[in-house]
Amino acid sequence: MINVNGREIETDAEGYLQTLDDWSEDVASFLAERDELTLGDEHWQVLRWIREYYSEYGTAPNLRIMSKTIGDS
């Protein structure tokens, strides 16, 4: 379980979110900071694109699709 902005969010034993709807940019920032990572503009571009893709197709994009689409941006 993690606490982000006073909100308890369930995670599994490996730290992954139990419920996809719990994802937010605040949660992503919290998880990145916990792992000692800094998310820059390019990271957010990829994260937002993956979220939009998943919302539209119900699955994560494969690497080929991701490379082709984001590479064209």
mmCIF file of N, CA and C in Angstrom:
data_model
loop_
_atom_site.group_PDB
_atom_site.id
_atom_site.type_symbol
_atom_site.label_atom_id
_atom_site.label_comp_id
_atom_site.label_asym_id
_atom_site.label_seq_id
_atom_site.Cartn_x
_atom_site.Cartn_y
_atom_site.Cartn_z
ATOM 1 N N MET A 1 0.846 -1.166 0.000
ATOM 2 C CA MET A 1 0.000 0.000 0.000
ATOM 3 C C MET A 1 0.897 1.236 0.000
ATOM 4 N N ILE A 2 0.471 2.251 -0.761
ATOM 5 C CA ILE A 2 1.186 3.522 -0.763
ATOM 6 C C ILE A 2 0.209 4.623 -0.383
ATOM 7 N N ASN A 3 0.742 5.729 0.082
ATOM 8 C CA ASN A 3 -0.071 6.877 0.448
ATOM 9 C C ASN A 3 0.366 8.047 -0.416
ATOM 10 N N VAL A 4 -0.547 8.525 -1.260
ATOM 11 C CA VAL A 4 -0.248 9.636 -2.153
ATOM 12 C C VAL A 4 -1.248 10.746 -1.873
ATOM 13 N N ASN A 5 -0.735 11.873 -1.423
ATOM 14 C CA ASN A 5 -1.583 13.029 -1.100
ATOM 15 C C ASN A 5 -2.695 12.659 -0.122
ATOM 16 N N GLY A 6 -2.360 11.844 0.873
ATOM 17 C CA GLY A 6 -3.328 11.457 1.893
ATOM 18 C C GLY A 6 -4.286 10.361 1.468
ATOM 19 N N ARG A 7 -4.092 9.806 0.295
ATOM 20 C CA ARG A 7 -4.967 8.746 -0.228
ATOM 21 C C ARG A 7 -4.225 7.414 -0.205
ATOM 22 N N GLU A 8 -4.837 6.416 0.430
ATOM 23 C CA GLU A 8 -4.256 5.079 0.473
ATOM 24 C C GLU A 8 -4.568 4.358 -0.842
ATOM 25 N N ILE A 9 -3.523 3.830 -1.476
ATOM 26 C CA ILE A 9 -3.671 3.134 -2.754
ATOM 27 C C ILE A 9 -3.069 1.748 -2.616
ATOM 28 N N GLU A 10 -3.863 0.747 -2.938
ATOM 29 C CA GLU A 10 -3.397 -0.640 -2.799
ATOM 30 C C GLU A 10 -2.447 -1.028 -3.918
ATOM 31 N N THR A 11 -1.395 -1.741 -3.506
ATOM 32 C CA THR A 11 -0.438 -2.285 -4.459
ATOM 33 C C THR A 11 -0.257 -3.769 -4.172
ATOM 34 N N ASP A 12 0.282 -4.472 -5.150
ATOM 35 C CA ASP A 12 0.555 -5.887 -4.929
ATOM 36 C C ASP A 12 1.929 -6.041 -4.273
ATOM 37 N N ALA A 13 2.366 -7.267 -4.100
ATOM 38 C CA ALA A 13 3.627 -7.553 -3.418
ATOM 39 C C ALA A 13 4.833 -6.946 -4.141
ATOM 40 N N GLU A 14 4.712 -6.720 -5.438
ATOM 41 C CA GLU A 14 5.817 -6.154 -6.212
ATOM 42 C C GLU A 14 5.717 -4.637 -6.342
ATOM 43 N N GLY A 15 4.657 -4.043 -5.779
ATOM 44 C CA GLY A 15 4.506 -2.590 -5.813
ATOM 45 C C GLY A 15 3.658 -2.061 -6.949
ATOM 46 N N TYR A 16 3.076 -2.957 -7.749
ATOM 47 C CA TYR A 16 2.213 -2.526 -8.851
ATOM 48 C C TYR A 16 0.832 -2.163 -8.314
ATOM 49 N N LEU A 17 0.184 -1.201 -8.951
ATOM 50 C CA LEU A 17 -1.159 -0.807 -8.540
ATOM 51 C C LEU A 17 -2.125 -1.969 -8.703
ATOM 52 N N GLN A 18 -2.966 -2.170 -7.702
ATOM 53 C CA GLN A 18 -3.984 -3.219 -7.768
ATOM 54 C C GLN A 18 -5.109 -2.817 -8.720
ATOM 55 N N THR A 19 -5.413 -1.520 -8.773
ATOM 56 C CA THR A 19 -6.520 -1.023 -9.583
ATOM 57 C C THR A 19 -5.995 0.032 -10.546
ATOM 58 N N LEU A 20 -6.165 -0.207 -11.827
ATOM 59 C CA LEU A 20 -5.664 0.702 -12.852
ATOM 60 C C LEU A 20 -6.223 2.114 -12.692
ATOM 61 N N ASP A 21 -7.458 2.220 -12.236
ATOM 62 C CA ASP A 21 -8.081 3.533 -12.078
ATOM 63 C C ASP A 21 -7.427 4.373 -10.981
ATOM 64 N N ASP A 22 -6.569 3.782 -10.161
ATOM 65 C CA ASP A 22 -5.856 4.531 -9.129
ATOM 66 C C ASP A 22 -4.680 5.316 -9.701
ATOM 67 N N TRP A 23 -4.329 5.060 -10.955
ATOM 68 C CA TRP A 23 -3.199 5.764 -11.557
ATOM 69 C C TRP A 23 -3.524 7.236 -11.730
ATOM 70 N N SER A 24 -2.556 8.063 -11.451
ATOM 71 C CA SER A 24 -2.630 9.493 -11.728
ATOM 72 C C SER A 24 -1.201 9.983 -11.900
ATOM 73 N N GLU A 25 -1.048 11.191 -12.373
ATOM 74 C CA GLU A 25 0.299 11.726 -12.517
ATOM 75 C C GLU A 25 0.958 11.894 -11.149
ATOM 76 N N ASP A 26 0.159 12.185 -10.124
ATOM 77 C CA ASP A 26 0.717 12.262 -8.769
ATOM 78 C C ASP A 26 1.245 10.904 -8.319
ATOM 79 N N VAL A 27 0.509 9.850 -8.638
ATOM 80 C CA VAL A 27 0.958 8.495 -8.288
ATOM 81 C C VAL A 27 2.241 8.168 -9.054
ATOM 82 N N ALA A 28 2.267 8.494 -10.339
ATOM 83 C CA ALA A 28 3.467 8.236 -11.135
ATOM 84 C C ALA A 28 4.672 8.981 -10.563
ATOM 85 N N SER A 29 4.467 10.233 -10.178
ATOM 86 C CA SER A 29 5.558 11.014 -9.589
ATOM 87 C C SER A 29 6.025 10.393 -8.280
ATOM 88 N N PHE A 30 5.080 9.963 -7.455
ATOM 89 C CA PHE A 30 5.417 9.324 -6.178
ATOM 90 C C PHE A 30 6.253 8.066 -6.415
ATOM 91 N N LEU A 31 5.809 7.218 -7.336
ATOM 92 C CA LEU A 31 6.528 5.972 -7.608
ATOM 93 C C LEU A 31 7.914 6.244 -8.180
ATOM 94 N N ALA A 32 8.026 7.249 -9.050
ATOM 95 C CA ALA A 32 9.333 7.602 -9.618
ATOM 96 C C ALA A 32 10.276 8.090 -8.524
ATOM 97 N N GLU A 33 9.772 8.966 -7.650
ATOM 98 C CA GLU A 33 10.608 9.475 -6.556
ATOM 99 C C GLU A 33 11.043 8.345 -5.631
ATOM 100 N N ARG A 34 10.133 7.420 -5.367
ATOM 101 C CA ARG A 34 10.459 6.281 -4.511
ATOM 102 C C ARG A 34 11.599 5.464 -5.110
ATOM 103 N N ASP A 35 11.629 5.387 -6.441
ATOM 104 C CA ASP A 35 12.681 4.640 -7.131
ATOM 105 C C ASP A 35 13.869 5.519 -7.513
ATOM 106 N N GLU A 36 13.890 6.738 -6.956
ATOM 107 C CA GLU A 36 14.968 7.692 -7.201
ATOM 108 C C GLU A 36 15.121 8.039 -8.677
ATOM 109 N N LEU A 37 13.987 8.235 -9.343
ATOM 110 C CA LEU A 37 13.966 8.627 -10.754
ATOM 111 C C LEU A 37 13.375 10.023 -10.880
ATOM 112 N N THR A 38 13.842 10.762 -11.861
ATOM 113 C CA THR A 38 13.278 12.067 -12.170
ATOM 114 C C THR A 38 12.578 11.962 -13.516
ATOM 115 N N LEU A 39 11.294 12.301 -13.540
ATOM 116 C CA LEU A 39 10.531 12.239 -14.783
ATOM 117 C C LEU A 39 10.583 13.589 -15.484
ATOM 118 N N GLY A 40 11.156 13.583 -16.678
ATOM 119 C CA GLY A 40 11.240 14.800 -17.481
ATOM 120 C C GLY A 40 10.104 14.853 -18.487
ATOM 121 N N ASP A 41 10.107 15.889 -19.304
ATOM 122 C CA ASP A 41 9.045 16.086 -20.294
ATOM 123 C C ASP A 41 8.898 14.899 -21.243
ATOM 124 N N GLU A 42 10.005 14.309 -21.664
ATOM 125 C CA GLU A 42 9.923 13.173 -22.584
ATOM 126 C C GLU A 42 9.316 11.947 -21.904
ATOM 127 N N HIS A 43 9.600 11.753 -20.624
ATOM 128 C CA HIS A 43 8.991 10.640 -19.887
ATOM 129 C C HIS A 43 7.478 10.831 -19.828
ATOM 130 N N TRP A 44 7.049 12.064 -19.500
ATOM 131 C CA TRP A 44 5.612 12.330 -19.409
ATOM 132 C C TRP A 44 4.930 12.155 -20.762
ATOM 133 N N GLN A 45 5.617 12.509 -21.841
ATOM 134 C CA GLN A 45 5.055 12.317 -23.177
ATOM 135 C C GLN A 45 4.766 10.832 -23.411
ATOM 136 N N VAL A 46 5.718 9.988 -23.067
ATOM 137 C CA VAL A 46 5.543 8.542 -23.255
ATOM 138 C C VAL A 46 4.459 8.001 -22.321
ATOM 139 N N LEU A 47 4.492 8.385 -21.056
ATOM 140 C CA LEU A 47 3.479 7.908 -20.105
ATOM 141 C C LEU A 47 2.069 8.291 -20.549
ATOM 142 N N ARG A 48 1.901 9.543 -20.949
ATOM 143 C CA ARG A 48 0.570 9.993 -21.384
ATOM 144 C C ARG A 48 0.130 9.273 -22.643
ATOM 145 N N TRP A 49 1.051 9.058 -23.572
ATOM 146 C CA TRP A 49 0.700 8.363 -24.812
ATOM 147 C C TRP A 49 0.271 6.918 -24.523
ATOM 148 N N ILE A 50 1.013 6.232 -23.670
ATOM 149 C CA ILE A 50 0.652 4.849 -23.315
ATOM 150 C C ILE A 50 -0.722 4.817 -22.659
ATOM 151 N N ARG A 51 -1.008 5.766 -21.766
ATOM 152 C CA ARG A 51 -2.316 5.824 -21.112
ATOM 153 C C ARG A 51 -3.434 6.036 -22.134
ATOM 154 N N GLU A 52 -3.228 6.934 -23.091
ATOM 155 C CA GLU A 52 -4.231 7.181 -24.127
ATOM 156 C C GLU A 52 -4.435 5.940 -24.991
ATOM 157 N N TYR A 53 -3.343 5.293 -25.357
ATOM 158 C CA TYR A 53 -3.420 4.086 -26.176
ATOM 159 C C TYR A 53 -4.213 3.005 -25.447
ATOM 160 N N TYR A 54 -3.878 2.797 -24.176
ATOM 161 C CA TYR A 54 -4.574 1.776 -23.390
ATOM 162 C C TYR A 54 -6.058 2.105 -23.268
ATOM 163 N N SER A 55 -6.372 3.368 -23.062
ATOM 164 C CA SER A 55 -7.764 3.790 -22.939
ATOM 165 C C SER A 55 -8.543 3.494 -24.219
ATOM 166 N N GLU A 56 -7.900 3.693 -25.358
ATOM 167 C CA GLU A 56 -8.570 3.478 -26.643
ATOM 168 C C GLU A 56 -8.669 1.999 -27.029
ATOM 169 N N TYR A 57 -7.607 1.235 -26.806
ATOM 170 C CA TYR A 57 -7.543 -0.143 -27.292
ATOM 171 C C TYR A 57 -7.681 -1.218 -26.215
ATOM 172 N N GLY A 58 -7.597 -0.853 -24.946
ATOM 173 C CA GLY A 58 -7.745 -1.819 -23.867
ATOM 174 C C GLY A 58 -6.549 -2.716 -23.653
ATOM 175 N N THR A 59 -5.421 -2.352 -24.228
ATOM 176 C CA THR A 59 -4.188 -3.109 -24.073
ATOM 177 C C THR A 59 -3.006 -2.159 -24.205
ATOM 178 N N ALA A 60 -1.881 -2.554 -23.652
ATOM 179 C CA ALA A 60 -0.675 -1.731 -23.791
ATOM 180 C C ALA A 60 -0.114 -1.900 -25.200
ATOM 181 N N PRO A 61 0.476 -0.854 -25.744
ATOM 182 C CA PRO A 61 1.051 -0.965 -27.092
ATOM 183 C C PRO A 61 2.306 -1.833 -27.073
ATOM 184 N N ASN A 62 2.539 -2.521 -28.185
ATOM 185 C CA ASN A 62 3.793 -3.259 -28.274
ATOM 186 C C ASN A 62 4.904 -2.290 -28.679
ATOM 187 N N LEU A 63 6.133 -2.722 -28.558
ATOM 188 C CA LEU A 63 7.277 -1.844 -28.788
ATOM 189 C C LEU A 63 7.308 -1.299 -30.211
ATOM 190 N N ARG A 64 6.947 -2.102 -31.196
ATOM 191 C CA ARG A 64 6.971 -1.644 -32.584
ATOM 192 C C ARG A 64 6.008 -0.485 -32.798
ATOM 193 N N ILE A 65 4.785 -0.629 -32.294
ATOM 194 C CA ILE A 65 3.786 0.429 -32.435
ATOM 195 C C ILE A 65 4.244 1.686 -31.694
ATOM 196 N N MET A 66 4.750 1.495 -30.496
ATOM 197 C CA MET A 66 5.198 2.616 -29.704
ATOM 198 C C MET A 66 6.337 3.363 -30.383
ATOM 199 N N SER A 67 7.318 2.640 -30.868
ATOM 200 C CA SER A 67 8.461 3.264 -31.535
ATOM 201 C C SER A 67 8.022 4.020 -32.781
ATOM 202 N N LYS A 68 7.153 3.405 -33.561
ATOM 203 C CA LYS A 68 6.686 4.042 -34.791
ATOM 204 C C LYS A 68 5.886 5.300 -34.493
ATOM 205 N N THR A 69 4.959 5.232 -33.547
ATOM 206 C CA THR A 69 4.090 6.354 -33.263
ATOM 207 C C THR A 69 4.818 7.488 -32.561
ATOM 208 N N ILE A 70 5.528 7.172 -31.507
ATOM 209 C CA ILE A 70 6.222 8.222 -30.758
ATOM 210 C C ILE A 70 7.398 8.741 -31.558
ATOM 211 N N GLY A 71 8.030 7.888 -32.318
ATOM 212 C CA GLY A 71 9.166 8.317 -33.154
ATOM 213 C C GLY A 71 8.755 9.314 -34.208
ATOM 214 N N ASP A 72 7.481 9.301 -34.621
ATOM 215 C CA ASP A 72 6.979 10.220 -35.636
ATOM 216 C C ASP A 72 6.601 11.556 -35.049
ATOM 217 N N SER A 73 6.550 11.670 -33.703
ATOM 218 C CA SER A 73 6.126 12.922 -33.059
ATOM 219 C C SER A 73 7.179 13.973 -33.144
#
